[in-house]
Short mmCIF file of C-alpha atoms and ligand atoms in Angstrom, two decimals:
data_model
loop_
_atom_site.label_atom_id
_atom_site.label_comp_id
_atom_site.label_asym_id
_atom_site.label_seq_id
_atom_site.Cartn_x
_atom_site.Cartn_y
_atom_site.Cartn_z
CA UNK A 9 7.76 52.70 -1.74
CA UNK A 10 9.27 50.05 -3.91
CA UNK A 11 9.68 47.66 -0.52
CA UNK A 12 6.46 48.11 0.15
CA UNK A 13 4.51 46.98 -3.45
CA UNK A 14 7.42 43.94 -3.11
CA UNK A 15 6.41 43.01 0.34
CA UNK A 16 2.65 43.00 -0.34
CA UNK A 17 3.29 41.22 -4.06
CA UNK A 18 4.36 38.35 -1.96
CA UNK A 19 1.74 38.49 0.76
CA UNK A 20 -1.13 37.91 -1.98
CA UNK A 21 0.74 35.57 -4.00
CA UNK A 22 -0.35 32.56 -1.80
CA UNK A 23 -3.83 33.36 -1.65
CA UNK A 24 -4.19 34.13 -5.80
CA UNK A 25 -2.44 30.66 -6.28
CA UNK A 26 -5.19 29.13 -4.32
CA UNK A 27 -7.86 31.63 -5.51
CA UNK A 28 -6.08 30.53 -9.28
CA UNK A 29 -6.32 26.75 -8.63
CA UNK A 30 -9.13 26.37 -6.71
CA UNK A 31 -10.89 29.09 -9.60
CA UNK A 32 -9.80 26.68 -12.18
CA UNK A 33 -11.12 23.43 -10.39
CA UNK A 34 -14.61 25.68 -10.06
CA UNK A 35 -14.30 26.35 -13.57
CA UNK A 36 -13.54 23.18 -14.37
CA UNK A 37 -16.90 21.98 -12.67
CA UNK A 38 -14.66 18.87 -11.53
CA UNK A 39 -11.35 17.92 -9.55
CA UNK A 40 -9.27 14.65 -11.14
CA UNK A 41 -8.44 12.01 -8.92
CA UNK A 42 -6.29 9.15 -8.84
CA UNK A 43 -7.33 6.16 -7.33
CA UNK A 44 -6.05 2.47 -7.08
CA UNK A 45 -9.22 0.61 -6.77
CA UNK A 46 -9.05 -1.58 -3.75
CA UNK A 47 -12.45 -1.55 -1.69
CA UNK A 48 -13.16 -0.03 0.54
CA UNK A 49 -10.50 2.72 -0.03
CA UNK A 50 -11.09 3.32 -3.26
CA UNK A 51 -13.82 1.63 -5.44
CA UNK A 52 -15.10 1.03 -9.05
CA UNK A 53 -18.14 -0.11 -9.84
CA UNK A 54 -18.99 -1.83 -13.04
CA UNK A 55 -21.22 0.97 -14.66
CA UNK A 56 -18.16 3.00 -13.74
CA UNK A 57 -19.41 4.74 -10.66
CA UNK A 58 -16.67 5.61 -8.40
CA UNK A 59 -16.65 5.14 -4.10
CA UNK A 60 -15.03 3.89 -1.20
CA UNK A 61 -13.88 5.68 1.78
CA UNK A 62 -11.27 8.21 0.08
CA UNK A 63 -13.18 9.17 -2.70
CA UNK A 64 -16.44 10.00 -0.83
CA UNK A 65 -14.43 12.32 1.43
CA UNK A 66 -13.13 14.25 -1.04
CA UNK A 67 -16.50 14.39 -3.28
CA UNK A 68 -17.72 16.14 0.24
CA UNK A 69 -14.77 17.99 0.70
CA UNK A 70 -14.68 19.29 -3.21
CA UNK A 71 -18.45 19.56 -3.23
CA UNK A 72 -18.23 22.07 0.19
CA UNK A 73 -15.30 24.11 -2.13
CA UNK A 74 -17.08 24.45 -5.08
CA UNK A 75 -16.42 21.57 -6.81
CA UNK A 76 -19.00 19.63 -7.88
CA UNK A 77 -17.74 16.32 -9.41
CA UNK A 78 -14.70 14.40 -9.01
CA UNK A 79 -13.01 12.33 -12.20
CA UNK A 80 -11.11 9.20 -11.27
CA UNK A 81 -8.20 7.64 -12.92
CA UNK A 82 -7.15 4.58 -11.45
CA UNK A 83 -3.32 4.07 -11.20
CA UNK A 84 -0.95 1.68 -9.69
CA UNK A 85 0.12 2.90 -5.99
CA UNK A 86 3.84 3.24 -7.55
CA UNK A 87 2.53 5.45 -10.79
CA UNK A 88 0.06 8.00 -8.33
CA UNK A 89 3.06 10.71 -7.50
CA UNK A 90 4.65 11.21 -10.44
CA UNK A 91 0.98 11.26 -12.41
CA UNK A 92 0.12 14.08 -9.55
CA UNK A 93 3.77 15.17 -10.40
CA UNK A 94 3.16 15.92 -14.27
CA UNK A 95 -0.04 17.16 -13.33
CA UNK A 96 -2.28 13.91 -15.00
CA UNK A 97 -4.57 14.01 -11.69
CA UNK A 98 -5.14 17.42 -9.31
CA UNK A 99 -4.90 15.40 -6.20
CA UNK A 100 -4.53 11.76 -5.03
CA UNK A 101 -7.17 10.11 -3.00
CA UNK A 102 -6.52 6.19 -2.43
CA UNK A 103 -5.07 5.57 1.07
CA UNK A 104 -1.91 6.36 0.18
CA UNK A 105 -0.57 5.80 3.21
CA UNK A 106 1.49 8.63 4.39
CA UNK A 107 5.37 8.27 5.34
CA UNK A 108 7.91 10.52 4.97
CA UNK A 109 9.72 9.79 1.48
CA UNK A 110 6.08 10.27 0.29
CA UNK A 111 5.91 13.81 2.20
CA UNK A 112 8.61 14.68 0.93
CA UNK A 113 7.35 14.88 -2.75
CA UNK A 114 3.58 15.64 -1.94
CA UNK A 115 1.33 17.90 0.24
CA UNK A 116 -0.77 15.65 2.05
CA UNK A 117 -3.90 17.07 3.25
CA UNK A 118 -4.62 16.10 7.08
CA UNK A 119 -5.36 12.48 8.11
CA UNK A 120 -8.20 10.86 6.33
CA UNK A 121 -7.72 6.52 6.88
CA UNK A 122 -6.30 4.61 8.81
CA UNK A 123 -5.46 0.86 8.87
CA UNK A 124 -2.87 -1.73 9.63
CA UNK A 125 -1.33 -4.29 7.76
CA UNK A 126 -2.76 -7.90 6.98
CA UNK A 127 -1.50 -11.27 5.00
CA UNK A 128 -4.14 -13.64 2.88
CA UNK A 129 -2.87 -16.60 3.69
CA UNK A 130 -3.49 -20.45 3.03
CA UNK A 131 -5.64 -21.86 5.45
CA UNK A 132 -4.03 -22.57 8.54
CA UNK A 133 -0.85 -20.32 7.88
CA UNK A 134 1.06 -23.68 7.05
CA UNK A 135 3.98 -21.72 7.23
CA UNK A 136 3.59 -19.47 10.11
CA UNK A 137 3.81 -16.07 8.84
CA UNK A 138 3.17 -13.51 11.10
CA UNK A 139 5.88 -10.77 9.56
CA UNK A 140 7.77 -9.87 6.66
CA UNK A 141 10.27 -10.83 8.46
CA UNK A 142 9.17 -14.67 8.64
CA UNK A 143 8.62 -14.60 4.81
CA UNK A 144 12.42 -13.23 4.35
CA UNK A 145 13.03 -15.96 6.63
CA UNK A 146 11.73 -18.69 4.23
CA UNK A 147 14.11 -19.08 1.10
CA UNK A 148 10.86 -20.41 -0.93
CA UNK A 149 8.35 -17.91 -0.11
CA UNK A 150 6.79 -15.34 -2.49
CA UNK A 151 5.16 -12.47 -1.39
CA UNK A 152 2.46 -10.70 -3.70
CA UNK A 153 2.50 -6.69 -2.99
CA UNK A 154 0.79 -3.72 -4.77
CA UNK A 155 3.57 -2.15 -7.37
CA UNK A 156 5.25 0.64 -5.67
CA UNK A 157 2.97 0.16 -2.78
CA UNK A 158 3.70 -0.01 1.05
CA UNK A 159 3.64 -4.07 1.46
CA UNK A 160 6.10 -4.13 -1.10
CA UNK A 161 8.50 -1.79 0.84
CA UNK A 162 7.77 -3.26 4.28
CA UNK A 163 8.98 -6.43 2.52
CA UNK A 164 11.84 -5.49 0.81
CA UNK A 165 12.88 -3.92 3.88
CA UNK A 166 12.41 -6.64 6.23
CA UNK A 167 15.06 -8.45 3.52
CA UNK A 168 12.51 -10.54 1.05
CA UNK A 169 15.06 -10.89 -2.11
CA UNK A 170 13.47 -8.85 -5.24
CA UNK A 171 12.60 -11.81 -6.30
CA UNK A 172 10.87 -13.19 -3.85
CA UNK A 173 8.47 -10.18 -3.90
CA UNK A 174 5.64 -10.15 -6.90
CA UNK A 175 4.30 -7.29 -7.63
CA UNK A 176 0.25 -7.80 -8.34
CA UNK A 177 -1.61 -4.95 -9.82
CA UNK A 178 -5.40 -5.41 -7.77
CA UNK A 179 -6.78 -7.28 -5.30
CA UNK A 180 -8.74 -9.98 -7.64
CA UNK A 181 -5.41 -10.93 -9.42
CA UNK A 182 -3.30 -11.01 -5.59
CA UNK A 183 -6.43 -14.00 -4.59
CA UNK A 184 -6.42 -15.65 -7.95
CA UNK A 185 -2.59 -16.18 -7.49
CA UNK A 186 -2.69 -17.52 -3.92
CA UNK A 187 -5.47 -20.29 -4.85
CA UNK A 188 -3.01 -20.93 -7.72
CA UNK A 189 -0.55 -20.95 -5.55
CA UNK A 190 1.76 -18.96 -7.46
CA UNK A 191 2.49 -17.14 -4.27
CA UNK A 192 2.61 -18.13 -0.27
CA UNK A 193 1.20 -14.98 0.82
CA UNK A 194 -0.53 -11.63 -0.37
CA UNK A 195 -0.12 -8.49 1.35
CA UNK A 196 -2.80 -5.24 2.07
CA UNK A 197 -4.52 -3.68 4.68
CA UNK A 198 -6.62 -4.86 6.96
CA UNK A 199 -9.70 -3.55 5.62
CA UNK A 200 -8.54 -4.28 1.64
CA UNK A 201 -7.93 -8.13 2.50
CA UNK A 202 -11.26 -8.44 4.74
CA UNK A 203 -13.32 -6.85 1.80
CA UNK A 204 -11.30 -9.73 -0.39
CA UNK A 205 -11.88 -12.74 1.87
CA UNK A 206 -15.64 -11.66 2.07
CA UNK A 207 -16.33 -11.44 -1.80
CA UNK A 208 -14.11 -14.48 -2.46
CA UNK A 209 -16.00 -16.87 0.30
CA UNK A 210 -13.50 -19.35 -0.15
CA UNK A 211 -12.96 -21.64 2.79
CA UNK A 212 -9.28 -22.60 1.84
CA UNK A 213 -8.22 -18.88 2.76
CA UNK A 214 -7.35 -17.15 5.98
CA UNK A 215 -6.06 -13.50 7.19
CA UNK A 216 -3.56 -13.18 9.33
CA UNK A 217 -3.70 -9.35 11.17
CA UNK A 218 -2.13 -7.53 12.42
CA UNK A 219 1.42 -7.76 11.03
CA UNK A 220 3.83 -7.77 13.57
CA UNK A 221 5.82 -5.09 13.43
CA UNK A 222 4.44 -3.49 10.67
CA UNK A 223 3.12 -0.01 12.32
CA UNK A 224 -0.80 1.34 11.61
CA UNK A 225 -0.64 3.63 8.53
CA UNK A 226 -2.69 6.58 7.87
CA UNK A 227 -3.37 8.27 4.33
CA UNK A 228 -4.31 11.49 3.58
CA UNK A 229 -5.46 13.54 0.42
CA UNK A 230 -2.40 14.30 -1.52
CA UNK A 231 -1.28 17.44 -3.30
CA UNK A 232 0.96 18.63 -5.95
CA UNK A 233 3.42 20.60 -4.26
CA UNK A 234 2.50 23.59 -5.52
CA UNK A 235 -0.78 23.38 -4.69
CA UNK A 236 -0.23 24.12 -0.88
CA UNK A 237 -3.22 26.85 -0.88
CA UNK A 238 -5.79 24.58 -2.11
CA UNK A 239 -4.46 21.77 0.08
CA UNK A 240 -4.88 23.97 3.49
CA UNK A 241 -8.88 24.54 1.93
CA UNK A 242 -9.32 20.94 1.89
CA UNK A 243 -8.21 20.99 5.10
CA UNK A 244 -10.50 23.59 6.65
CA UNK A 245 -13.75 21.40 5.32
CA UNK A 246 -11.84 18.79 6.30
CA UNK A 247 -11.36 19.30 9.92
CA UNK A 248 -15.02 20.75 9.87
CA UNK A 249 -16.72 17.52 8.92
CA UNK A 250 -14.30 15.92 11.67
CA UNK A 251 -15.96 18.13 13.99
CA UNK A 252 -19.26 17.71 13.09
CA UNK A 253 -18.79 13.72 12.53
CA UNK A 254 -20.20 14.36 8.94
CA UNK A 255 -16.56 12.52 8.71
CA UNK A 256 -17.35 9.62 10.70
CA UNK A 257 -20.79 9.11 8.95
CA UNK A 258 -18.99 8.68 5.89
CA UNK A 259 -15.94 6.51 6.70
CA UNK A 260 -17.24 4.67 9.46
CA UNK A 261 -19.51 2.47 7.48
CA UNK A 262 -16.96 1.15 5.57
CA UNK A 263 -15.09 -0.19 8.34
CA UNK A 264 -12.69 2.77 9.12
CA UNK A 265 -12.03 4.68 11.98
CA UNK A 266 -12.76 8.11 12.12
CA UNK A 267 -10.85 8.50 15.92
CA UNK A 268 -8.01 6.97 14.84
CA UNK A 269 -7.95 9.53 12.01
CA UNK A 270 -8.32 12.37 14.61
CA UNK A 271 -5.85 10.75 17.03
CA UNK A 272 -3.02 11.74 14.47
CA UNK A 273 -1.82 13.95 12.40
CA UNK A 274 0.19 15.10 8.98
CA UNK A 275 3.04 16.30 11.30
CA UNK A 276 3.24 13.20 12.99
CA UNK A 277 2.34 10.81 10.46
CA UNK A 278 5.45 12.82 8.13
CA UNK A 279 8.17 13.15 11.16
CA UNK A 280 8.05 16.39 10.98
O1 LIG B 17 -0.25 3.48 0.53
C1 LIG B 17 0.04 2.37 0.13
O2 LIG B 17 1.13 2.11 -0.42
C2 LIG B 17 -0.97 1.23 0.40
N1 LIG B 17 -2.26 1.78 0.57
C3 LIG B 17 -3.35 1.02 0.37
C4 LIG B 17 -4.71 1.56 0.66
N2 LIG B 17 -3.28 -0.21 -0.12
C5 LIG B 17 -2.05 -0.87 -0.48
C6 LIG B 17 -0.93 0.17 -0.68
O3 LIG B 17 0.33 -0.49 -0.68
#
């Protein structure tokens, strides 16, 4: 008798912790977000109003849950796990790209954008940088990176010196200190440093894409750990709207890819 209350104790458990969070979120009437900022992931406007690609999925995704509003917090790349960590923000949606250290402390929800990885560079690439590894390559380069952000690792990795690599917290201040020229090169996505050259309209400027050898990153929502339950609901609405290209209609006009989304997956994207 006593196995039997024991074993089906722990068969509910999952469901009441996603019945309890996702209950709360309901409650709540909204679902915090963390967001970085950087069109047309993640967007601000003035008058506060939050968009881009990430955010609008999960508005739909929350919305199709029971959710009805989400609150953003923008946060530096670096700063969005451990916030999700002590529980400032319910779930991270930015384009944090996923990769396995990152899987390893999160549940990411199934893949939501992709991109690959593109340099702002003088005009004419005076230097010729077409990797990370070219900018290790050149003892006077500097390298502007998001803090804590993927660029920043590619390039420490490819053997940039710490201090060769600056860390710039948005995509206004990574422009303003290439036409200053207080660094050689600044590094985001593809889509993030197309939506920069566009606004800036400066004809000194050019992108270079896409980095070679830098592979094509995907994001996906991200979870606290604990949180599994509600992550695998996300993921039911989420796969839905894939299906019925509700998906596509809203990533697609901001320049991502909602194939190359459905070409992957967490398991993949994680090495698992
Ligand atoms: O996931 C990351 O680390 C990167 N994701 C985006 C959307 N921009 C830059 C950042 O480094």
């Amino acid at each position: 008798m006593k196995k039997t209350l024991l074993t089906l104790a722990l068969m509910v458990t999952p469901v009441c912790a996603m019945a309890d969070k996702l209950d709360d979120l309901k409650a709540q009437g909204f679902v915090r977000i963390a967001i970085a900022n950087e069109p047309p992931f993640t967007a601000v406007a003035a008058d506060g109003t939050v968009s881009g690609a990430a955010p609008d999925v999960a508005r739909e995704v929350f919305k199709r849950l029971g959710v009805g509003e989400v609150v953003a917090s923008i946060s530096e790349y670096g700063a969005m796990i451990p916030g999700l960590q002590a529980h400032r923000h319910d779930v991270i949606t930015a384009g944090l790209f996923m990769k396995p250290e990152r899987c390893a402390a999160v549940a990411y929800s199934e893949p939501v954008l992709c991109d690959a990885e593109s340099f702002l560079l003088p005009k004419g690439n005076p230097k010729g940088f077409k990797s990370f590894a070219d900018i290790a390559a050149d003892p006077t380069a500097k390298i502007g990176a998001p803090g804590g952000g993927t660029e920043e690792k590619l390039a420490l990795d490819a053997g940039v010196p710490r201090d060769r690599v600056i860390v710039v917290p948005d995509g206004q201040s990574g422009l303003k200190m290439l036409q200053d020229g207080r660094i050689d090169v600044y590094s985001l996505p593809i889509l993030s440093i197309s939506d920069l050259m566009k606004k800036a309209e400066d004809p000194n400027l050019e992108m270079f894409a896409p980095v070679e050898g830098a592979p094509v990153y995907c994001d996906g929502a991200a979870f606290n750990k604990d949180d599994t339950a509600l992550r695998d609901a996300f993921d039911v609405e989420l796969a839905k709207m894939k299906e019925s290209r509700d998906f596509a209609k809203i990533i697609e006009p901001y320049g991502f890819s909602a194939a190359a989304a459905m070409s992957t997956s967490r398991a993949k994207l994680c090495g698992e």
